[in-house]
Structure formats: structure tokens, C-alpha cells
Coordinates of C-alpha atoms in Angstrom, one line a residue:
X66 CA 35.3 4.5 24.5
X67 CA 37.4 3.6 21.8
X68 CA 35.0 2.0 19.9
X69 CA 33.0 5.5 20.4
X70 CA 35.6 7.5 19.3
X71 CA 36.6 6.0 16.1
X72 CA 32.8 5.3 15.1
X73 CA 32.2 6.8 11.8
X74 CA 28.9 8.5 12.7
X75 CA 31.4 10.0 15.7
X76 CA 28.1 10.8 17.5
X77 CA 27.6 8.0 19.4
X78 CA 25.0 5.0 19.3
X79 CA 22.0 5.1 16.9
X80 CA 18.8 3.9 17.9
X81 CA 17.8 0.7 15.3
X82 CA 14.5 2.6 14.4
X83 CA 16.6 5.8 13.6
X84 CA 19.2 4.0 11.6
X85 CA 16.6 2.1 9.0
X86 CA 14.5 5.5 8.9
X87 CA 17.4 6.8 7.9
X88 CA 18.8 4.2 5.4
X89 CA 15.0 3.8 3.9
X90 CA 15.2 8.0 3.5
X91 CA 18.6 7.7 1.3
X92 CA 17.4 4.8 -0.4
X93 CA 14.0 6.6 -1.6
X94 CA 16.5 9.6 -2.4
X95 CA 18.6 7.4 -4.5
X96 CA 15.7 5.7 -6.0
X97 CA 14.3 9.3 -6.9
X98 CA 17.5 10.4 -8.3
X99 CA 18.0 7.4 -10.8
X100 CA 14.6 7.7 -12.1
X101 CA 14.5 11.0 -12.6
X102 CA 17.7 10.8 -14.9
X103 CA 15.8 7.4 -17.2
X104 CA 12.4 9.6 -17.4
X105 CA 14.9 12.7 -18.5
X106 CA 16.9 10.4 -21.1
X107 CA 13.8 8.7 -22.3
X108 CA 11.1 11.4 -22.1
X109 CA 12.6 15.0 -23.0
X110 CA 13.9 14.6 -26.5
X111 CA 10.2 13.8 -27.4
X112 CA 9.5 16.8 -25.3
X113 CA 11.9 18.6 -27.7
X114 CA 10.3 17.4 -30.5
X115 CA 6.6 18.2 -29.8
X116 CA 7.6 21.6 -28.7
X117 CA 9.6 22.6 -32.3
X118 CA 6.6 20.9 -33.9
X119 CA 3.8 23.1 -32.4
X120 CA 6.1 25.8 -32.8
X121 CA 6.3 25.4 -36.6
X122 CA 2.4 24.8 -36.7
X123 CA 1.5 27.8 -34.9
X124 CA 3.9 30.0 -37.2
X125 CA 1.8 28.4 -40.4
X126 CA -1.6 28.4 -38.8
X127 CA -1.3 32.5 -38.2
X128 CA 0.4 33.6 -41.7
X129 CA -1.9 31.0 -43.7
X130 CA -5.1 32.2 -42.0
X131 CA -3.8 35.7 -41.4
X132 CA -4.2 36.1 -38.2
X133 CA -1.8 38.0 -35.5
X134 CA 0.6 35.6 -32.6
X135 CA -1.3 37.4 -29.9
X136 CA -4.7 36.9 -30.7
X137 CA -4.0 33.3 -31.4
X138 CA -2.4 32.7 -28.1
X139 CA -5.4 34.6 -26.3
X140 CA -7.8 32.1 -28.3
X141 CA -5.1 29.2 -27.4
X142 CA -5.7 30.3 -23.5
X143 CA -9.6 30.6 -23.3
X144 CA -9.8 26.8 -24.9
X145 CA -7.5 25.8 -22.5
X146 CA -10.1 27.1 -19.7
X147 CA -13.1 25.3 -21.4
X148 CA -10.7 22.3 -21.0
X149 CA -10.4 22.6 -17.7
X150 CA -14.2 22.9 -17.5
X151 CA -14.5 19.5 -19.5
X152 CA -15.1 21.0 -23.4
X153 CA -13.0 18.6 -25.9
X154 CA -12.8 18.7 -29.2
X155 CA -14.4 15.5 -29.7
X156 CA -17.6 14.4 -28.1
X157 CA -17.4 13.0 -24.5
X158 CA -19.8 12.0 -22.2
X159 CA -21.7 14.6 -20.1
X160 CA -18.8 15.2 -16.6
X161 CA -21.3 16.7 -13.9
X162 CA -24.7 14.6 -14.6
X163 CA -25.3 11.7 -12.0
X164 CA -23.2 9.4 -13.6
X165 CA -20.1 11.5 -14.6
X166 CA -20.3 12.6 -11.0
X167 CA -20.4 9.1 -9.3
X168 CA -17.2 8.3 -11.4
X169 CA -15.6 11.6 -10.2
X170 CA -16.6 10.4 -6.6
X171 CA -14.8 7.3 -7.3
X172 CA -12.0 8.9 -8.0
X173 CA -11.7 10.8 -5.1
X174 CA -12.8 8.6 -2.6
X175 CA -10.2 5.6 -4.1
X176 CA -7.4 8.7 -4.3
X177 CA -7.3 8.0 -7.7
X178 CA -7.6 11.8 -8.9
X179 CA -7.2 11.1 -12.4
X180 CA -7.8 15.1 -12.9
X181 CA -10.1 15.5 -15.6
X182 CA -12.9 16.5 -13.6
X183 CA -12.2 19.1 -10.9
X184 CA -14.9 20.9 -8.9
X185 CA -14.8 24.6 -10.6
X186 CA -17.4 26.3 -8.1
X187 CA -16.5 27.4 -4.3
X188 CA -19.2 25.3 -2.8
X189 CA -18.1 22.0 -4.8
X190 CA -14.3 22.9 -3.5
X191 CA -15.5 23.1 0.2
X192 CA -17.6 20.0 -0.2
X193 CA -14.5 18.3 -1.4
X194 CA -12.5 19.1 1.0
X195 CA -14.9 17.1 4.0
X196 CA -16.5 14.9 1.6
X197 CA -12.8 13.2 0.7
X198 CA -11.6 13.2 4.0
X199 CA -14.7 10.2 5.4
X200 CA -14.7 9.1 2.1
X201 CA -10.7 8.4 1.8
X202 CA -10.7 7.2 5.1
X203 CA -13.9 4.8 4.6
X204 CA -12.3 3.2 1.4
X205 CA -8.6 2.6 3.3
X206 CA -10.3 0.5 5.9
X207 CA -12.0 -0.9 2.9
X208 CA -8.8 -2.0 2.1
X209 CA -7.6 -3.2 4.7
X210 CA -10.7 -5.5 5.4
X211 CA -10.2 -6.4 2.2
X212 CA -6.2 -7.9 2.3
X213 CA -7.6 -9.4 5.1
X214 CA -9.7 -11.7 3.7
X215 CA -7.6 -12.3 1.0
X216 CA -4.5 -13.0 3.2
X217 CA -7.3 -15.7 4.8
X218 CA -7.9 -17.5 1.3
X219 CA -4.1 -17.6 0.6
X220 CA -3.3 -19.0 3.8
X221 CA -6.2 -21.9 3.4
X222 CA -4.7 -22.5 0.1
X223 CA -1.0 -22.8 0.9
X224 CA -2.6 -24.7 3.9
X225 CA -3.8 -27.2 1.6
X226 CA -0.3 -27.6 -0.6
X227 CA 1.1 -27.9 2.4
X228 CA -0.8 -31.0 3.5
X229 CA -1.2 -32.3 0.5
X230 CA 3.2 -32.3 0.3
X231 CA 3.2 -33.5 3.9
X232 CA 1.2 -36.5 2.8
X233 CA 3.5 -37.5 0.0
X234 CA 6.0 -37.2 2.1
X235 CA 4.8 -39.7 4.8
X236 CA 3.2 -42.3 2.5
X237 CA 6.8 -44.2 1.9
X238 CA 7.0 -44.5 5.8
X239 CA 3.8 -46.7 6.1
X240 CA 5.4 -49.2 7.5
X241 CA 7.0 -46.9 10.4
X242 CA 3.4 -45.9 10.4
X243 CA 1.8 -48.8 11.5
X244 CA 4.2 -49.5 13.7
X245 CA 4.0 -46.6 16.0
X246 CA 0.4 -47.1 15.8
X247 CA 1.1 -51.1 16.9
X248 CA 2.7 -48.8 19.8
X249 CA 0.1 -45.9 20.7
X250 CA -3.3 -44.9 18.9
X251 CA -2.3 -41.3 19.4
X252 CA 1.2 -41.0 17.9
X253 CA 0.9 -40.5 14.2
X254 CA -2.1 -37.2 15.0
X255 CA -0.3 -36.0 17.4
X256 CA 2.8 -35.7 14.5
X257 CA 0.9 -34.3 12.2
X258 CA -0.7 -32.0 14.5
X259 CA 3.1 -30.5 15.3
X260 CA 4.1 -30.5 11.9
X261 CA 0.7 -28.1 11.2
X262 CA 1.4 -26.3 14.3
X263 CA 5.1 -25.6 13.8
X264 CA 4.2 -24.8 10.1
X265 CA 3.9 -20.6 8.9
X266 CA 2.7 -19.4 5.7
X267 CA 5.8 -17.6 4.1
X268 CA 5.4 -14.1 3.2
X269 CA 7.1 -14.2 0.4
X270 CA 4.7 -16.8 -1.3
X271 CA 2.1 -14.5 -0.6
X272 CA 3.6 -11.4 -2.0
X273 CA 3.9 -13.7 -5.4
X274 CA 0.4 -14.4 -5.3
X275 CA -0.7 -11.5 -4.7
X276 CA 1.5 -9.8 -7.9
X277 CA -0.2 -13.5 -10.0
X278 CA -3.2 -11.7 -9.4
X279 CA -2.6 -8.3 -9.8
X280 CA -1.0 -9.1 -13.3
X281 CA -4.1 -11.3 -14.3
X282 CA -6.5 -8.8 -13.6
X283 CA -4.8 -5.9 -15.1
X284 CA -3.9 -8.5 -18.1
X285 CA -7.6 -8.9 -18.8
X286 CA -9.0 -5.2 -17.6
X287 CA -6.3 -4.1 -20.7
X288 CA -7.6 -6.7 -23.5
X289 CA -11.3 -5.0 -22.7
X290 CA -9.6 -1.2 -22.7
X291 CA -8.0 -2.1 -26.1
X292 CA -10.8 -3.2 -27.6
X293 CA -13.0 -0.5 -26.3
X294 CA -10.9 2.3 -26.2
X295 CA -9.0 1.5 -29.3
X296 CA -5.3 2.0 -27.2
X297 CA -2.6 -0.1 -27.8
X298 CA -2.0 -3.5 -24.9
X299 CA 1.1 -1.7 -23.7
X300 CA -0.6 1.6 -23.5
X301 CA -4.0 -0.5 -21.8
X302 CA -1.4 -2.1 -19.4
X303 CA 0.0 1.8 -18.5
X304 CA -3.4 3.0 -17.8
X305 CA -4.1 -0.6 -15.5
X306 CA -0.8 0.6 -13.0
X307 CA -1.4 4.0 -13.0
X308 CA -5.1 3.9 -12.1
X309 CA -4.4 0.6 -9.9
X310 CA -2.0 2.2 -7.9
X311 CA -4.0 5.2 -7.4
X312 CA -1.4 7.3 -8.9
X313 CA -3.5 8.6 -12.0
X314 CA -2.0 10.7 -14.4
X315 CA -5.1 11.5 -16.3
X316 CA -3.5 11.6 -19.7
X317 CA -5.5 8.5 -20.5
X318 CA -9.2 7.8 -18.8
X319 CA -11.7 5.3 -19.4
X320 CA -15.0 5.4 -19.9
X321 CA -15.5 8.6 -21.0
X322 CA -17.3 8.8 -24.5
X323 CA -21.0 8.9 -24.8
X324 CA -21.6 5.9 -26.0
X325 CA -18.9 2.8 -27.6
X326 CA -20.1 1.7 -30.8
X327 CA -20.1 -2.1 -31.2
X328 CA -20.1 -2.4 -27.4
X329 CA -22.6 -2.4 -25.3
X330 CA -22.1 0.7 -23.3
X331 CA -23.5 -0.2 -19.4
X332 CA -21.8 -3.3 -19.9
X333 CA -18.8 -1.9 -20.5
X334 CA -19.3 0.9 -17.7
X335 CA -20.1 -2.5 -15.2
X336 CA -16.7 -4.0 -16.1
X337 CA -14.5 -0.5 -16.1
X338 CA -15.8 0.1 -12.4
X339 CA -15.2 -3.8 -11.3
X340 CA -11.5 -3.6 -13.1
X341 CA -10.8 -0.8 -11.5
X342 CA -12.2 -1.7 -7.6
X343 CA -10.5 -5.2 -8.1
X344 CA -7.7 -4.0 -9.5
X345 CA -6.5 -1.1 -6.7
X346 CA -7.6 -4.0 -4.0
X347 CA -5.1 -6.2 -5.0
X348 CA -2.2 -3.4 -5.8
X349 CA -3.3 -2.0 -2.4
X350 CA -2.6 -5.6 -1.0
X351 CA 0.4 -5.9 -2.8
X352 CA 1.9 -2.6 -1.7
X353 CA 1.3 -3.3 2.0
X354 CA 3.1 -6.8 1.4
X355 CA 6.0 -6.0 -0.3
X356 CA 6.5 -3.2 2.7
X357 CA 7.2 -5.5 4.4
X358 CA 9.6 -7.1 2.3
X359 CA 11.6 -3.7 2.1
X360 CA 11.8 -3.8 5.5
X361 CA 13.4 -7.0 6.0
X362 CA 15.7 -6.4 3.6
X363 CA 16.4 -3.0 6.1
X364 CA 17.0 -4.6 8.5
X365 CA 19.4 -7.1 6.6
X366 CA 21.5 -4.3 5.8
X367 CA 21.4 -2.9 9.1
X368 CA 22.5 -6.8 10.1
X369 CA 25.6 -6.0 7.9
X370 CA 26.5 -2.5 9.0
X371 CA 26.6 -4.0 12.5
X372 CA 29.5 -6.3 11.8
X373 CA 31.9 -3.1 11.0
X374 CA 30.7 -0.8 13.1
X375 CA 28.7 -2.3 16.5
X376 CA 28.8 0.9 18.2
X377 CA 26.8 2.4 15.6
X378 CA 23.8 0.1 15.7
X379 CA 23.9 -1.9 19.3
X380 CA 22.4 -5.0 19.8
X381 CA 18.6 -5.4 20.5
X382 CA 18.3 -5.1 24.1
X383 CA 21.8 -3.8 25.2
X384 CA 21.5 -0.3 25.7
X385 CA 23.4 0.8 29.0
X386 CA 22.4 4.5 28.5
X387 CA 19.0 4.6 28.6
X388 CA 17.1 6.1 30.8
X389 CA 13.3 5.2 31.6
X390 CA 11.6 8.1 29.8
X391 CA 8.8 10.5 31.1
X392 CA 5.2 11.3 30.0
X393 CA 4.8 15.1 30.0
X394 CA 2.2 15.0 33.1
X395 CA 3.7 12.3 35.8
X396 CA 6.3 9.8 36.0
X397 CA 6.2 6.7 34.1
X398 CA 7.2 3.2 35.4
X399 CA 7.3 0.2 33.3
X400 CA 4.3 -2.2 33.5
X401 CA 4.9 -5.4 34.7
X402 CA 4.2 -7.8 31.8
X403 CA 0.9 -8.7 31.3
X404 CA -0.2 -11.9 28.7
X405 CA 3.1 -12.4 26.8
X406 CA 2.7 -13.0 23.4
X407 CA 3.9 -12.0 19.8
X408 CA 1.6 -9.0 19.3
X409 CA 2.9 -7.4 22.9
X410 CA 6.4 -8.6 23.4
X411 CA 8.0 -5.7 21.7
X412 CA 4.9 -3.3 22.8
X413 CA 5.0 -4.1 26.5
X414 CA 9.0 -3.3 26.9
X415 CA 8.9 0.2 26.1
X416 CA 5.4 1.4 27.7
X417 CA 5.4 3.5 30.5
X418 CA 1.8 3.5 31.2
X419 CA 0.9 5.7 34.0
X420 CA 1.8 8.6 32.7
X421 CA 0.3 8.4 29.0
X422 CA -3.3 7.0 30.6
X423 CA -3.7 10.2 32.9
X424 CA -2.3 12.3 29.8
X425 CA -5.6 11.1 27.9
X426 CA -2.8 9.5 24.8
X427 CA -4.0 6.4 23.2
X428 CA -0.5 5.1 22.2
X429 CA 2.9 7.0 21.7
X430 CA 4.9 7.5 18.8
X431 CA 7.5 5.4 20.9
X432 CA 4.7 2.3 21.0
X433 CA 3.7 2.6 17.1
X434 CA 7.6 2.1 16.5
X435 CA 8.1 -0.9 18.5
X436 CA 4.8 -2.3 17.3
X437 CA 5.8 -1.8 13.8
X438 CA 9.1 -3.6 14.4
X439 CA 6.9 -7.1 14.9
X440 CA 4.9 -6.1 12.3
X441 CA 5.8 -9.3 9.9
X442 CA 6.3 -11.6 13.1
X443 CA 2.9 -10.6 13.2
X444 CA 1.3 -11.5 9.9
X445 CA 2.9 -14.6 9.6
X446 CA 1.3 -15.5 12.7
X447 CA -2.2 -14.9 11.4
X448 CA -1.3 -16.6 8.3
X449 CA -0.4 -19.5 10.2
X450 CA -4.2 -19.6 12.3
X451 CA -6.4 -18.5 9.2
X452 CA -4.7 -21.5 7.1
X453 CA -5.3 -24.0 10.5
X454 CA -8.5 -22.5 10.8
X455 CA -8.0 -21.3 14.4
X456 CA -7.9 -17.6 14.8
X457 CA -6.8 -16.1 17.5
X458 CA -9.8 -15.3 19.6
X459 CA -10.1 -11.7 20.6
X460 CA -10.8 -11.3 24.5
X461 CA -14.2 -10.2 25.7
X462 CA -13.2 -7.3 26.5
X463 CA -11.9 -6.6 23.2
X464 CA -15.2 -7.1 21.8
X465 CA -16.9 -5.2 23.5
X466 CA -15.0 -2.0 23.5
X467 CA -15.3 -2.4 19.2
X468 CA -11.4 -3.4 18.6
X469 CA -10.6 -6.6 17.3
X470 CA -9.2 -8.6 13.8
X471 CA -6.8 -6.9 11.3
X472 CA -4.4 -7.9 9.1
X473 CA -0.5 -6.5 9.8
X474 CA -0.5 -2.7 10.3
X475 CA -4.1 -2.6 11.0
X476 CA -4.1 -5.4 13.4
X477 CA -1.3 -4.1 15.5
X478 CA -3.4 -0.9 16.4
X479 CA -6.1 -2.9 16.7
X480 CA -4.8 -5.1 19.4
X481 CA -3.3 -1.7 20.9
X482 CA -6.6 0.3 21.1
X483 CA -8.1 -2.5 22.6
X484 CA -5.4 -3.1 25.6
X485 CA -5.4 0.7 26.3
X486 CA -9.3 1.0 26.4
X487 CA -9.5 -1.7 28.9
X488 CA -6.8 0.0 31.0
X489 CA -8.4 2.7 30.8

């Protein structure tokens, strides 16, 4: 009670999920705060700048052509409409015939949005509006499908190192070697066996593959945009992140002139769409990976915070106040443990299963927590069989009702859609 009282929350115990929701919300607060105050020191005196120099150009442009502040600005305002529309001042490509429109698709569809082409009709906005939402939801399974089989190569690849290290390693000990084969056939493959089976691709060598490959690619999709587009490397390899992260500014586009004189133009068109698929693949993957990063180091901090304050953040598994909690139509009693393993261990504990079946709820809030707590435990597990080469099989019944596979997030609900629909 002590311990209670002098906490300083002073509000008792806080659930681990609450505390590094909490601690990732004031980080991303933090992290807002600082780089809004670099952008502001780097970016508004040039702001300043441009806006005292188109002030002093629009005072010349009206007394040398004679022409009064108001009707200027009203000419100023309808060519900023026939922007919008997609009018420039220099010749661009055509925005709304077939192929202008499959690279607006694109954009929407990869959440891109670079913004230069907007729907300006009622009709086009409706038929956005349900067109993005399969399309969005299409390409992020797209992506997900996708880190999955490149999380597969990686692991077969640090498989291989792996062996190959494990081999140098043994070769000095030949002579040990042949004598435990003098003493049993089966002893040295049964080591080596172990040694694979005790042996986990780390996440952390995957996350720097995956950012090898995302630099490479956007490397040598920005020499092709600076010799097509005529921008600068460091300007090619701005445009690379913003449009491979899906963020998309639009202040710089590719691909958008008629035709590129010295190039050849559908070649170039071929590459800008491959750059651009491959390139938010691999950001996607790396974003997903590096989550999970963040998250450990979370729950490192939390790991610290413990030590002064143990109230505040109680120990997995300790919690003498809790109460069994309720579904909103019956009673819920926890379900004996069915098929232990490292996907359901932190699932199984807090489901109360009655209840939620009859309720018609796939999987609580409460579940998608837990799950998401296991959620590297998890990855490095699949690492571990891809790179073996024996993946976890999926039950039958899996299979048949449609759920199986999945990388991390994906393969967590996964694996829980498929337990409740066979409860069910």
C-alpha cells in the first residue's frame, strides 16, 4: 500500500499495453515537436524570401504592363483553377486519357496520392471513394504477401552464412569428429541438427537488409530520374522516399511530359512503374520491420521504469486485482489450453470464449493486444523454419476454412481467424 501510495502515477497499477501505448504516444509527440522546429529553422526563411520576391514581381508586372492589382490577382486565381484541372505552363502529357489515368489509379490504389491529378467531376469523386477502398485494401495484402516472401529468401540466405560459419567452425575439430563417429554413426548429425534447430534468424539482420535494398533500388531509380528528368541526385533521391513511402508530396512527379527527348519514352514509363512498385515493397517491408524494432526498444524502457517504480508497471503475470472479464451477452470462462505453442501462448490466457462466439465477435480488442505482444517472438519463429526449409504446417482445418501463412502482423490474425472459425 505503501508502494501504491507514493507511486508517481498515484493511480495505481498500469496495464503493460497501456504504459507503451502511452510512452509510444509521447514519443511520436516529441518526435513531432522536434521536427517541426528543424523544418521551421530550415524551411521558413526561404519561405520569407519567395514571398518578398513575388511580391516585388507582382508590383513591377502591374505598373510595367499597366494593369490594376485586382484584375491581376483575379487572372492569378482562374490559372490557379486550370492548374488544378492539370493546365501548366509547359507542355505535359495528356492526365485523363488511358494512360494518365492508369498512373492516377496507381497512385491511389499504392496510397501514394501524389496530387496532381484529382477527380474534378461528382461521379469520378464517388467512384473514388469505393474504388480506393478494394483497391487500397487489395495492394496492402499485396504487401504483405510480398515481405513474406522476401522475409523467406532472407532467411534461406542467412541460413546459408550460417552453415557455411558453422562449418568453419567445426573443421579444426576433425579429429574429435572422427572420434565420436569411432563411437556412434549418429552423433555428429544429430549436432548439427541441434545447432540448426536451436538457431533463429535475427531481426535485426533482416531490418539491415532490407534498408541494403531499399537504398540500392532507390540509388539506381534516382541515377534514371536524373537523367531523365534533368533533377539533381539529391533531389532524385527526395522524390525516391517520398513516393516510396507512399507519402507523396507532389511537388516533384515523374513521368509526366509527353515525350523525353533522347530517351526512349515506354522504356522509361516500364522502369518509372517497376521503381516505383519495387521500391514501396521494400519500404513497406522495411517499415513493418523496424516496428518491430521500436517496440522492443518500448518495452526496454518500460524494462527500466520497472526498476524505480514496480507498482507502476507489475510483472507479467502478477496481477492480484484482476477480475475475469465479461462478454456483453453471457459469462465468459477461460478456455482450457488447447495446442500450446508460440503463436497461442499469450492469445489463449486472456480469451474468454463463450461469450465472444455466441456474441458473433471474431477476436477482441483484448486478443489483438496480447497477440501483438508475441508479435516478434513470432517472426523470428518463421524466420527460423523458412531458412530450415520446414514451415510450419497449417492444420486441415485451417485450410479449409481459407486462413493460413503470413508473415508477423498478418500471420497472427491469420492463425486467429482460423482457431475462431473452427470453434465456431
Amino acid at each position: 500500500m505503501a508502494c501504491r501510495s507514493g507511486c508517481c502515477c498515484g493511480s495505481g497499477p498500469i496495464n503493460e499495453d497501456n504504459a507503451r501505448f502511452l510512452l509510444l504516444a509521447l514519443f511520436i509527440i516529441v518526435y513531432l515537436l522536434c521536427g517541426a522546429a528543424v523544418f521551421s529553422a530550415l524551411e521558413q526563411p526561404k519561405e520569407r524570401e519567395a514571398k518578398e520576391r513575388w511580391a516585388q514581381r507582382f508590383e513591377h508586372f502591374s505598373q510595367k504592363y499597366n494593369l490594376s492589382k485586382k484584375d491581376l490577382s483575379n487572372f492569378l486565381r482562374n490559372y490557379e483553377e486550370a492548374n488544378v484541372a492539370g493546365i501548366r505552363v509547359d507542355t505535359i502529357r495528356p492526365r485523363w486519357d488511358f494512360t494518365g489515368a492508369f498512373y492516377f489509379v496507381g497512385t491511389v490504389v499504392s496510397t501514394i496520392g501524389f496530387g496532381m491529378t484529382t477527380p474534378a467531376t461528382i461521379g469520378g469523386k464517388v467512384f473514388l471513394m469505393f474504388y480506393g477502398l478494394l483497391g487500397c485494401a487489395a495492394t496492402i495484402l499485396f504487401f504483405n504477401l510480398f515481405l513474406e516472401r522476401v522475409i523467406t529468401v532472407i532467411a534461406v540466405v542467412l541460413k546459408s552464412c550460417h552453415e557455411r560459419r558453422h562449418n568453419k567452425a567445426v573443421l579444426p575439430q576433425n579429429g574429435q569428429r572422427e572420434a565420436n563417429r569411432a563411437g556412434g554413426a549418429g552423433g555428429n548429425g544429430g549436432g548439427k541438427g541441434e545447432d540448426l534447430a536451436g538457431w533463429k534468424p535475427s531481426v535485426y539482420c533482416v531490418m539491415l537488409i532490407l534498408g541494403a535494398a531499399a537504398i540500392l533500388v532507390s540509388c539506381c531509380a534516382s541515377l534514371m530520374y536524373s537523367a531523365a528528368e534533368g533533377w539533381g541526385y539529391l533531389d532524385s533521391l527526395y522524390f525516391c522516399f517520398v513516393a516510396f513511402s507512399t507519402i507523396g508530396f507532389g511537388d516533384m512527379v515523374s513521368s509526366q511530359r509527353v515525350v523525353y527527348e533522347g530517351h526512349a519514352t515506354a522504356a522509361y514509363r516500364l522502369g518509372n512503374f517497376f521503381f516505383i512498385l519495387t521500391g514501396v515493397c521494400c519500404i513497406y517491408s522495411l517499415f513493418n520491420v523496424i516496428s518491430i524494432v521500436i517496440k522492443q526498444v518500448l518495452n526496454w524502457l518500460l524494462r527500466r521504469l520497472e526498476a524505480p517504480c514496480r507498482c507502476c508497471f507489475p510483472r507479467r503475470g502478477h496481477h492480484p486485482h484482476r477480475h475475469p472479464r465479461r462478454n456483453v451477452v453471457a459469462p465468459g470462462h477461460l478456455r482450457a489450453r488447447r495446442d500450446p505453442s508460440i503463436e497461442t501462448d499469450g492469445i489463449n490466457e486472456s480469451e474468454t470464449d463463450t461469450g465472444r462466439r455466441m456474441s458473433g465477435e471474431m477476436i477482441s480488442m483484448r486478443d489483438f493486444l496480447v497477440a501483438n505482444k508475441v508479435n516478434l517472438a513470432i517472426m523470428q519463429k518463421q524466420l527460423s523454419e523458412m531458412a530450415i526449409g520446414h514451415p510450419r504446417q497449417s492444420s486441415s482445418s485451417s485450410r479449409q476454412n481459407g486462413f493460413s501463412g503470413g508473415v508477423g502482423a498478418l500471420g497472427i490474425m491469420n492463425n486467429r481467424l482460423a482457431e475462431t472459425s473452427v470453434d465456431r
